[in-house]
PDB file of N, CA and C in Angstrom:
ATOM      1  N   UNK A  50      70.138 101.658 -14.666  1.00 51.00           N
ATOM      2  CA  UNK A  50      69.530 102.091 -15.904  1.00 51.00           C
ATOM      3  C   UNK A  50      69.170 103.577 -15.799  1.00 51.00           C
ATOM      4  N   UNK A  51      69.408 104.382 -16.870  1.00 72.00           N
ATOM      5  CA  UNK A  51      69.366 106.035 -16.707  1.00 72.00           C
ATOM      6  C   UNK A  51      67.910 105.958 -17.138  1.00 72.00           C
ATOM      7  N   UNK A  52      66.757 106.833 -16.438  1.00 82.00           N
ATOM      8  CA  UNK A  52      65.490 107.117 -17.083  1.00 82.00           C
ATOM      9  C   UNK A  52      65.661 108.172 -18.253  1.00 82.00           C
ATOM     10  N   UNK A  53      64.775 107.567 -19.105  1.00 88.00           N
ATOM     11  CA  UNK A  53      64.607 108.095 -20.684  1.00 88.00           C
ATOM     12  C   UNK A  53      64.398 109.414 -20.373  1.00 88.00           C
ATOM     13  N   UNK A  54      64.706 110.280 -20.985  1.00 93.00           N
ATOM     14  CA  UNK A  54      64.224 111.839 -20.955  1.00 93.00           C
ATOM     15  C   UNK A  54      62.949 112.037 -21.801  1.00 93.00           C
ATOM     16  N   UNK A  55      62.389 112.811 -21.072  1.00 92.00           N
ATOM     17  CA  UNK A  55      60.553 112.918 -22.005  1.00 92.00           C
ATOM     18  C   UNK A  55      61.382 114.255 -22.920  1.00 92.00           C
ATOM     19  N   UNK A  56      60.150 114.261 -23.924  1.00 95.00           N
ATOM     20  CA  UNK A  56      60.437 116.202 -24.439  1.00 95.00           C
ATOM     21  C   UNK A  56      60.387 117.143 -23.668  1.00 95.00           C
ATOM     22  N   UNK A  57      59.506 117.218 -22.877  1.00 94.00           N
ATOM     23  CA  UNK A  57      59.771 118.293 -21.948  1.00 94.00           C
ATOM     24  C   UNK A  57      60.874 118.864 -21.041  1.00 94.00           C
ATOM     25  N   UNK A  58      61.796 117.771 -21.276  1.00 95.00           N
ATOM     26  CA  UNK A  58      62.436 117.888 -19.858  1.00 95.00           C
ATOM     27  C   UNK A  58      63.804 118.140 -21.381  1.00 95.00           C
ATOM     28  N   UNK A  59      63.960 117.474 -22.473  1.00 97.00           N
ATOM     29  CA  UNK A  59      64.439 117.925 -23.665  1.00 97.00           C
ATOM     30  C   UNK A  59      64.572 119.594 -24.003  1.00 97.00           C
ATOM     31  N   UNK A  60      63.250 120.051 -23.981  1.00 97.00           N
ATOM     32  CA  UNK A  60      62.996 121.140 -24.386  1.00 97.00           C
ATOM     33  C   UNK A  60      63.356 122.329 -23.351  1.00 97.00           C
ATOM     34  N   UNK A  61      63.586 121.700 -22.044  1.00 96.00           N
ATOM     35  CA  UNK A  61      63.599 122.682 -20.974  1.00 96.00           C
ATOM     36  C   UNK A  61      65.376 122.685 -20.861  1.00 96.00           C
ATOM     37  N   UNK A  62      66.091 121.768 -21.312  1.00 97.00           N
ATOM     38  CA  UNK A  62      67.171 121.435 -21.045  1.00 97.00           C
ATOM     39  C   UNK A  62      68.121 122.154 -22.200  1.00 97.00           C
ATOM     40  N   UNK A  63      67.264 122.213 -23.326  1.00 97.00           N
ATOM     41  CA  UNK A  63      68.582 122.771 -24.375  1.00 97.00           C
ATOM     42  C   UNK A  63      67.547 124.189 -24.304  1.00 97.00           C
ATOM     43  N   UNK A  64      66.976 124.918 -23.739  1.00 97.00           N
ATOM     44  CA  UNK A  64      66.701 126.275 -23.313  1.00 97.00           C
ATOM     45  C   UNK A  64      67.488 126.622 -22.155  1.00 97.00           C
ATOM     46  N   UNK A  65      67.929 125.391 -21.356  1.00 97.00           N
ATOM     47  CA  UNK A  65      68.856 126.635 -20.076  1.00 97.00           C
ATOM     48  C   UNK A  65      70.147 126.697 -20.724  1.00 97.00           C
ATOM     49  N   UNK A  66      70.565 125.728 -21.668  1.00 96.00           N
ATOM     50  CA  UNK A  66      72.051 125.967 -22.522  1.00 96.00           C
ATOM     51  C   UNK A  66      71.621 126.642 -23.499  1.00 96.00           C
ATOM     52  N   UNK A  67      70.800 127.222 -23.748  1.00 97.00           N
ATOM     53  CA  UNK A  67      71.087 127.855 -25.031  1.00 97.00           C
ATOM     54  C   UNK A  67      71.015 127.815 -26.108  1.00 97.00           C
ATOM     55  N   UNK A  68      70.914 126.356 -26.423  1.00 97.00           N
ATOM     56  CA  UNK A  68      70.465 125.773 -28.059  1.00 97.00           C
ATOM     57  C   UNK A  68      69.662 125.629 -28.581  1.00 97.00           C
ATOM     58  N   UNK A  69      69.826 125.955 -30.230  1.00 98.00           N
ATOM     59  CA  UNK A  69      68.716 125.727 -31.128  1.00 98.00           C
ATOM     60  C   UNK A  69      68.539 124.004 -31.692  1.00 98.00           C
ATOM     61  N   UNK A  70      67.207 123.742 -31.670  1.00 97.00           N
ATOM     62  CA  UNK A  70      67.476 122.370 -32.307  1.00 97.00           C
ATOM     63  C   UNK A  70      68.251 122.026 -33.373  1.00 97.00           C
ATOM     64  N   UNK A  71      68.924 122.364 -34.308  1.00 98.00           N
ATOM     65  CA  UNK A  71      69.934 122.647 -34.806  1.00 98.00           C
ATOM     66  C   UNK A  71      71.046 122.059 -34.404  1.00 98.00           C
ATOM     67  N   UNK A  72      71.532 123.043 -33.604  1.00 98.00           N
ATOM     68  CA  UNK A  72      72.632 123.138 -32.505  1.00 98.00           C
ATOM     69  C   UNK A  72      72.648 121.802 -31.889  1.00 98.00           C
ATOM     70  N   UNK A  73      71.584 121.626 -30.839  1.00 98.00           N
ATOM     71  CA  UNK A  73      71.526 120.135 -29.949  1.00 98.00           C
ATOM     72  C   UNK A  73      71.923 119.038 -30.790  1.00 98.00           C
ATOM     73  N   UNK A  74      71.217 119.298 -31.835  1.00 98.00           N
ATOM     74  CA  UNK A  74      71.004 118.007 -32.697  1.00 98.00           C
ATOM     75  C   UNK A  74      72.565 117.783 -33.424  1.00 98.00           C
ATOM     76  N   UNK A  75      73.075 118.713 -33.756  1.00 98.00           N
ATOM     77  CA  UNK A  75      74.777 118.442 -34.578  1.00 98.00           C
ATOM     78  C   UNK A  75      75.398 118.322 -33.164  1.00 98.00           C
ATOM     79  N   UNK A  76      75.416 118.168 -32.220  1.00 98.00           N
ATOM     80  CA  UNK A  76      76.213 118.074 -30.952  1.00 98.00           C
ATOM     81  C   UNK A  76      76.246 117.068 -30.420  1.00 98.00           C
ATOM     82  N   UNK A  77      74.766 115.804 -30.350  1.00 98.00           N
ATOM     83  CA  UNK A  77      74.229 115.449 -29.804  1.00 98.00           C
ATOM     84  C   UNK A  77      74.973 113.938 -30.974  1.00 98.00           C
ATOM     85  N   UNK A  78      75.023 114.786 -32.197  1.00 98.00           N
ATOM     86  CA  UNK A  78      75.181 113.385 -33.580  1.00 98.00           C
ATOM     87  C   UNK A  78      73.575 112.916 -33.919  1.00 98.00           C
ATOM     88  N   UNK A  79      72.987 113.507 -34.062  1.00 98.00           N
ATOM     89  CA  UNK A  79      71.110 113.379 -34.273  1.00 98.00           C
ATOM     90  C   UNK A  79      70.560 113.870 -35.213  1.00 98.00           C
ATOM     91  N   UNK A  80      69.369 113.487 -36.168  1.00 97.00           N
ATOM     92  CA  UNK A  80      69.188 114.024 -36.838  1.00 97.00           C
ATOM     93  C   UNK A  80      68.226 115.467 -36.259  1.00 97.00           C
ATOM     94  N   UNK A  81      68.134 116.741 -36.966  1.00 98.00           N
ATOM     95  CA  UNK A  81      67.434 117.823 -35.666  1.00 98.00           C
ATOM     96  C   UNK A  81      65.562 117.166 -36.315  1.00 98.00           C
ATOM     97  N   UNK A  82      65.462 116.434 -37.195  1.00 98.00           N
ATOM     98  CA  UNK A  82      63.990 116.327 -37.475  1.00 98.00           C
ATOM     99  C   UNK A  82      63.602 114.665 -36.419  1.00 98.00           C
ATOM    100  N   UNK A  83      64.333 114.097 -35.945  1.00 97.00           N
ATOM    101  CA  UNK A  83      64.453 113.148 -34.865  1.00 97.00           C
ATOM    102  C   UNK A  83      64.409 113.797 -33.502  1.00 97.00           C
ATOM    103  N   UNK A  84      65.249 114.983 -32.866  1.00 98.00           N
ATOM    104  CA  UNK A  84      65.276 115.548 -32.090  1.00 98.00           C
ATOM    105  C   UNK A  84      63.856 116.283 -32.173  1.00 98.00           C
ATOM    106  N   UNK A  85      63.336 117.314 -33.009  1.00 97.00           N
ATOM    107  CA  UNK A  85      62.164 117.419 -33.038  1.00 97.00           C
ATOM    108  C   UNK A  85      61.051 116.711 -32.889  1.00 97.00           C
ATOM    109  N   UNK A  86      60.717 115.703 -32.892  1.00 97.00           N
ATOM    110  CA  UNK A  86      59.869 114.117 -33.156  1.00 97.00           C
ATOM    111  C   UNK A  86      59.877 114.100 -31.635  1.00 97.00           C
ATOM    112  N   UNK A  87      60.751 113.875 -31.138  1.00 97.00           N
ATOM    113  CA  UNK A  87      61.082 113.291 -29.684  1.00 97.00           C
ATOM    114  C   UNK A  87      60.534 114.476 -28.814  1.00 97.00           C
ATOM    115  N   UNK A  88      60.963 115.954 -29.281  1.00 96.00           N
ATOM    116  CA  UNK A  88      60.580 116.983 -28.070  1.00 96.00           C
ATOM    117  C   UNK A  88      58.777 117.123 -28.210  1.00 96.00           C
ATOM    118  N   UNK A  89      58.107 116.785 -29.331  1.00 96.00           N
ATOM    119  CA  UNK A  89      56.353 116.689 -29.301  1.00 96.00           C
ATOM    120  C   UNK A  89      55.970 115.681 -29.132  1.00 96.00           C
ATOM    121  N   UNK A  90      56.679 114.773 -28.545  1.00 94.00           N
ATOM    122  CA  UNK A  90      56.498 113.587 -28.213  1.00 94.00           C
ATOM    123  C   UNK A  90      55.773 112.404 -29.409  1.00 94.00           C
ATOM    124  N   UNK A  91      56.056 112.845 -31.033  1.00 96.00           N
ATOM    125  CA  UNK A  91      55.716 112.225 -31.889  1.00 96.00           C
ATOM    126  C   UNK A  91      56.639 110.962 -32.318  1.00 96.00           C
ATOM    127  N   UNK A  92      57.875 110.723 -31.473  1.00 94.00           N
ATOM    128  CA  UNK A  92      58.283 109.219 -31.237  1.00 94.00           C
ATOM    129  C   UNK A  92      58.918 109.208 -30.264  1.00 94.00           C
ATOM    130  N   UNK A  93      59.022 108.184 -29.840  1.00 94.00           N
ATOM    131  CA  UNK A  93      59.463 107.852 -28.724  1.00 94.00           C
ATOM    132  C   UNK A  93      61.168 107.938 -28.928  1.00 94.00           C
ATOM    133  N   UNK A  94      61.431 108.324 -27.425  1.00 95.00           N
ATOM    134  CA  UNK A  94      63.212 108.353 -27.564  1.00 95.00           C
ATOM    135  C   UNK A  94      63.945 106.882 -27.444  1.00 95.00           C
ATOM    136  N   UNK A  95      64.917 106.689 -28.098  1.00 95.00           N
ATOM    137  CA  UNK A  95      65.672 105.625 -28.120  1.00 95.00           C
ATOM    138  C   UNK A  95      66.796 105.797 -27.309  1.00 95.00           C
ATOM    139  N   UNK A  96      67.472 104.463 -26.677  1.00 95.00           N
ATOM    140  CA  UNK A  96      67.851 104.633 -25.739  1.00 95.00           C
ATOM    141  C   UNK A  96      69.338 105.760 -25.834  1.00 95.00           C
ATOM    142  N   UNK A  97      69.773 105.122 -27.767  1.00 97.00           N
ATOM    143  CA  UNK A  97      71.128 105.543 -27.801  1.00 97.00           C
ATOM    144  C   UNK A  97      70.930 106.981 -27.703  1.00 97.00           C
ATOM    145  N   UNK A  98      69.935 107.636 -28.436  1.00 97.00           N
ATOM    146  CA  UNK A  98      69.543 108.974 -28.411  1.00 97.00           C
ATOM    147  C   UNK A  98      69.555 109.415 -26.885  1.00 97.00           C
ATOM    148  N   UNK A  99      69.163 109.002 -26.199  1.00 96.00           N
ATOM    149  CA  UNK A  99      69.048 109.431 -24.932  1.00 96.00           C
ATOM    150  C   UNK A  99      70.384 109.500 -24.573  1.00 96.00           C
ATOM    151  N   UNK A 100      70.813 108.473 -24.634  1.00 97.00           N
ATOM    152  CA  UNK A 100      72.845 108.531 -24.504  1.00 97.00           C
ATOM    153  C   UNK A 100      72.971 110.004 -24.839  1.00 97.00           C
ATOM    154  N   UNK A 101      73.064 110.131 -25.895  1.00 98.00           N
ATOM    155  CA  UNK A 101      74.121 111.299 -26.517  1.00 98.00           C
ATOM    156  C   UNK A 101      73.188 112.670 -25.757  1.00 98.00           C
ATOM    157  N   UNK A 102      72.172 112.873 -26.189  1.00 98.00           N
ATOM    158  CA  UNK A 102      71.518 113.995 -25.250  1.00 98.00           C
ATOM    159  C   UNK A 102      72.205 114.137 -24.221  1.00 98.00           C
ATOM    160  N   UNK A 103      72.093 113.491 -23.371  1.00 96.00           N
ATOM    161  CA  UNK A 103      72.407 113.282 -21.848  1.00 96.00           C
ATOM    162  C   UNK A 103      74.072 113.973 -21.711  1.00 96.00           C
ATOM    163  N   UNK A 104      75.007 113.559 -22.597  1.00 97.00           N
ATOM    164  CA  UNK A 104      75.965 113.329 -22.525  1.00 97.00           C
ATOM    165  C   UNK A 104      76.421 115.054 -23.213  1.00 97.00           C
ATOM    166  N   UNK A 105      75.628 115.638 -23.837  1.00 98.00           N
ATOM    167  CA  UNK A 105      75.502 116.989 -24.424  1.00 98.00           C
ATOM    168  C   UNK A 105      75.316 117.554 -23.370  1.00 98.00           C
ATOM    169  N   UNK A 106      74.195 117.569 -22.886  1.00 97.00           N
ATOM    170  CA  UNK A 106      73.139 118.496 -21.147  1.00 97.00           C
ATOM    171  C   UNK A 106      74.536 117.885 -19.930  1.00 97.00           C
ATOM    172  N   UNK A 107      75.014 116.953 -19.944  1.00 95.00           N
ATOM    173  CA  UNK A 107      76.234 116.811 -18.964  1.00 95.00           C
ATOM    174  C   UNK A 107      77.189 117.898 -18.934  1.00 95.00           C
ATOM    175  N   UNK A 108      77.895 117.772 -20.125  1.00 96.00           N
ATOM    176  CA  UNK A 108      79.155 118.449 -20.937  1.00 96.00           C
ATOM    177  C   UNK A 108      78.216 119.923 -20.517  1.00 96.00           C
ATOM    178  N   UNK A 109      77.178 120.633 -20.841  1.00 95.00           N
ATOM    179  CA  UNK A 109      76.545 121.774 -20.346  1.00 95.00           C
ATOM    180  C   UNK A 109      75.980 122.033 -18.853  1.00 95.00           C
ATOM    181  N   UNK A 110      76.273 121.137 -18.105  1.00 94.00           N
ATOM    182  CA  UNK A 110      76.565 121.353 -16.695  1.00 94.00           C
ATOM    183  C   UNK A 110      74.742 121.298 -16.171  1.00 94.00           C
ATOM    184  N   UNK A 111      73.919 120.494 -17.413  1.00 95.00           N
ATOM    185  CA  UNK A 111      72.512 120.654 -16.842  1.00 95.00           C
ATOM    186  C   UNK A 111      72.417 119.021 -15.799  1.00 95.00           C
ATOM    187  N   UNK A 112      71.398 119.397 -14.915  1.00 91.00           N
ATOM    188  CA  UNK A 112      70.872 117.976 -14.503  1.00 91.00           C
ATOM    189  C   UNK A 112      69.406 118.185 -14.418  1.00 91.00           C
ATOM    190  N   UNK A 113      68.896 116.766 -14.338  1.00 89.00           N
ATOM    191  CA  UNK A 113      67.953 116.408 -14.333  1.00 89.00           C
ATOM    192  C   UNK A 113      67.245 116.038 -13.047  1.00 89.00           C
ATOM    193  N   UNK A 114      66.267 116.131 -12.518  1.00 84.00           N
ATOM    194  CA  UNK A 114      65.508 116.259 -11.197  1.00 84.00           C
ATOM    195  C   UNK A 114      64.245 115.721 -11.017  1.00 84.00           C
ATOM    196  N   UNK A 115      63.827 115.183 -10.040  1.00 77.00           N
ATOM    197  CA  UNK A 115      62.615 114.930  -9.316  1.00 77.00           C
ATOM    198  C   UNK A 115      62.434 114.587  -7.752  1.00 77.00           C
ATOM    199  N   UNK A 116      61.056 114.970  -7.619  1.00 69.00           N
ATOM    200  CA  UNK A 116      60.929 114.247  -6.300  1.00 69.00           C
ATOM    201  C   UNK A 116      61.463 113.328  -5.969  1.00 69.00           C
ATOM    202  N   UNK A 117      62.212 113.323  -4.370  1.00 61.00           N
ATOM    203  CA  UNK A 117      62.741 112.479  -4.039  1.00 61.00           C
ATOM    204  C   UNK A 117      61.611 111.355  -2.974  1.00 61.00           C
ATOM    205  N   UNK A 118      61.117 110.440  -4.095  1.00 59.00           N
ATOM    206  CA  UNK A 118      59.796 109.935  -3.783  1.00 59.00           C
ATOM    207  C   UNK A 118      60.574 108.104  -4.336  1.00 59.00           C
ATOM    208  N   UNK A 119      59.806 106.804  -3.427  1.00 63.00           N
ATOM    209  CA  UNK A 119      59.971 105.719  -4.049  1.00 63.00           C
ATOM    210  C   UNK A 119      58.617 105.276  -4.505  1.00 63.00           C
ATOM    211  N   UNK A 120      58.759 106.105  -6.079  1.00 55.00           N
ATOM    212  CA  UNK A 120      57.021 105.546  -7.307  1.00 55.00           C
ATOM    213  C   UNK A 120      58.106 105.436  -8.724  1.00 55.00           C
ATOM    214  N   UNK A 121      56.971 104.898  -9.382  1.00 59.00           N
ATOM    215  CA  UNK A 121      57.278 104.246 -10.583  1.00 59.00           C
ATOM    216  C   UNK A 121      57.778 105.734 -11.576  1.00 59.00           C
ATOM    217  N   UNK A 122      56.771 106.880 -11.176  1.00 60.00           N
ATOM    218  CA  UNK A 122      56.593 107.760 -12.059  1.00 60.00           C
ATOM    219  C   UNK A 122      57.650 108.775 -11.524  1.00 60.00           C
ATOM    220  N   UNK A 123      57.661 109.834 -12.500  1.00 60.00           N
ATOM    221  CA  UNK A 123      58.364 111.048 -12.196  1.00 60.00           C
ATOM    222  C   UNK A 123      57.920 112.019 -11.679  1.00 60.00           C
ATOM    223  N   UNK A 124      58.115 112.358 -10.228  1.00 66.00           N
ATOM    224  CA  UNK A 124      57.156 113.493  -9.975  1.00 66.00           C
ATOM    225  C   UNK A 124      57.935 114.948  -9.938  1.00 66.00           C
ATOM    226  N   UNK A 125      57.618 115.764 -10.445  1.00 68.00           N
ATOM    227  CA  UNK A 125      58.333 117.134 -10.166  1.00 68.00           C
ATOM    228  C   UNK A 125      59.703 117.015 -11.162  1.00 68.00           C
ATOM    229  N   UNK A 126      59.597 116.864 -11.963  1.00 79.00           N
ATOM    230  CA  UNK A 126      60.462 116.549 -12.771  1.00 79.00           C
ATOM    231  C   UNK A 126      60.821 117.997 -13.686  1.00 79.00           C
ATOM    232  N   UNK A 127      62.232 117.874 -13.348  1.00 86.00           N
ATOM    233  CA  UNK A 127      62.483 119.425 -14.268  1.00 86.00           C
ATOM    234  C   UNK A 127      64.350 119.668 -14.488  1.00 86.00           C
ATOM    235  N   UNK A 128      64.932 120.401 -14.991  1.00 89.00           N
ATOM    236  CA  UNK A 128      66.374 120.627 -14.927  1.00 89.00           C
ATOM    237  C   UNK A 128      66.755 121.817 -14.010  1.00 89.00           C
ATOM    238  N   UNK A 129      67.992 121.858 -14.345  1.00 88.00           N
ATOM    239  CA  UNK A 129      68.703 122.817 -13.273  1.00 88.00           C
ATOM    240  C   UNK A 129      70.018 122.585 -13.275  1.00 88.00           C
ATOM    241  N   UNK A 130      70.685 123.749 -13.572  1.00 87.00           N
ATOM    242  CA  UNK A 130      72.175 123.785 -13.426  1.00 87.00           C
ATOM    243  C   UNK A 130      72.302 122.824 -12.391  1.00 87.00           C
ATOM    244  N   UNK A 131      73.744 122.377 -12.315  1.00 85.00           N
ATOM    245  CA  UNK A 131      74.556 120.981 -11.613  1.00 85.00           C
ATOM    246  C   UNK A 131      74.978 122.140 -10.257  1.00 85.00           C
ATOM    247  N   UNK A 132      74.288 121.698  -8.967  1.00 81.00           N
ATOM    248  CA  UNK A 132      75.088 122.132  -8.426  1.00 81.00           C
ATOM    249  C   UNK A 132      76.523 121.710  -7.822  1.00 81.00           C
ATOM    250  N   UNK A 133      77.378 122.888  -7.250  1.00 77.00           N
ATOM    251  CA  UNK A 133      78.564 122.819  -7.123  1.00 77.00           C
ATOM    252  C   UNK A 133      78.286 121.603  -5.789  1.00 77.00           C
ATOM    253  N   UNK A 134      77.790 121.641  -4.600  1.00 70.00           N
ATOM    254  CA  UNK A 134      77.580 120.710  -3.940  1.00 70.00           C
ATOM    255  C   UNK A 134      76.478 119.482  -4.033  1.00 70.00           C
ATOM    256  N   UNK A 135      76.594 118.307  -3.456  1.00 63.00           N
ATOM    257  CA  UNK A 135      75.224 118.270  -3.389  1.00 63.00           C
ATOM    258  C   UNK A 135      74.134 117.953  -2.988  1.00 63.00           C
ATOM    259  N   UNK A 136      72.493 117.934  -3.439  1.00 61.00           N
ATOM    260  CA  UNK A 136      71.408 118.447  -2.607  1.00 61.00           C
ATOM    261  C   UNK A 136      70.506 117.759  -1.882  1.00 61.00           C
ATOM    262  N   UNK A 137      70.606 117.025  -0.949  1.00 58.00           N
ATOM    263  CA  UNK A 137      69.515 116.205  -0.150  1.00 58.00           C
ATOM    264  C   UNK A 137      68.432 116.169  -0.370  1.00 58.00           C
ATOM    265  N   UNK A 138      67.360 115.447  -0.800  1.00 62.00           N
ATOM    266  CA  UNK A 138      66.069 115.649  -0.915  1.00 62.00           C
ATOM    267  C   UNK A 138      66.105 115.955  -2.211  1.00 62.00           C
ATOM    268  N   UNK A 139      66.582 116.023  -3.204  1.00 66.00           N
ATOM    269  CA  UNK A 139      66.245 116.248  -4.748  1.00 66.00           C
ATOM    270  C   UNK A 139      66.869 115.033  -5.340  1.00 66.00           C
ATOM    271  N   UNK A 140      66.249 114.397  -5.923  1.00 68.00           N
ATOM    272  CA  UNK A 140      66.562 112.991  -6.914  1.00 68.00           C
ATOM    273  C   UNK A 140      67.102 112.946  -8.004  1.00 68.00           C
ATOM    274  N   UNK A 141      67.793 113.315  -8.562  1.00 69.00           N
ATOM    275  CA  UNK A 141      68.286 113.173 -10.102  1.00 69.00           C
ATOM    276  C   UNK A 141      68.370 111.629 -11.126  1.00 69.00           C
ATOM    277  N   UNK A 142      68.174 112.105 -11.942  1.00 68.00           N
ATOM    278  CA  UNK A 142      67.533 111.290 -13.095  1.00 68.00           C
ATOM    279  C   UNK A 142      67.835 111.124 -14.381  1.00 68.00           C
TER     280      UNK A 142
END
C-alpha cells in the first residue's frame, strides 16, 4: 500500500517541479480547487487522487522520503529529486 501524501509534502513536491496549482492539477486530471483543499489540509486526500499525483511527481523525477525508522508515523518526511543510484538509510514513501 503507497502512503497517502499529506499537503505538505504536495506543496513541497510541485515547488521542486515547478508547478502552479493549475498546472499540477490539469496534469494530475484534478480539479485545481480539490488539489488546493488537499494542500491546507481542508480534505482529506483520496486514494485515486493520490494515484495520479504520485504518478505526475514520478513522471517529474520527484521522490518522496523519510526516516528510515520501523513507527507508524512519518518521521523526516520531505522530497527530493530521484536519485540516479540508490540511498541506504533513507526510506521512500
Amino acid at each position: 500500500m503507497t502512503t497517502l501524501l499529506t499537503g505538505d509534502l504536495i506543496r513541497a513536491a510541485r515547488a521542486l517541479i515547478g508547478l502552479s496549482q493549475v498546472e499540477l492539477a490539469t496534469k494530475a486530471g484534478i480539479t485545481q480547487k480539490a488539489l488546493g483543499e488537499f494542500e491546507l489540509g481542508k480534505r482529506p486526500i483520496t486514494a485515486r487522487a493520490n494515484e495520479k499525483l504520485r504518478r505526475v511527481f514520478d513522471e517529474g523525477q520527484v521522490q518522496f522520503i523519510a526516516a528510515n525508522i520501523e513507527a507508524s508515523h512519518l518521521d523526516g518526511a520531505g522530497v527530493r529529486w530521484k536519485p540516479e543510484q540508490p540511498n541506504a538509510g533513507i526510506k521512500t514513501i
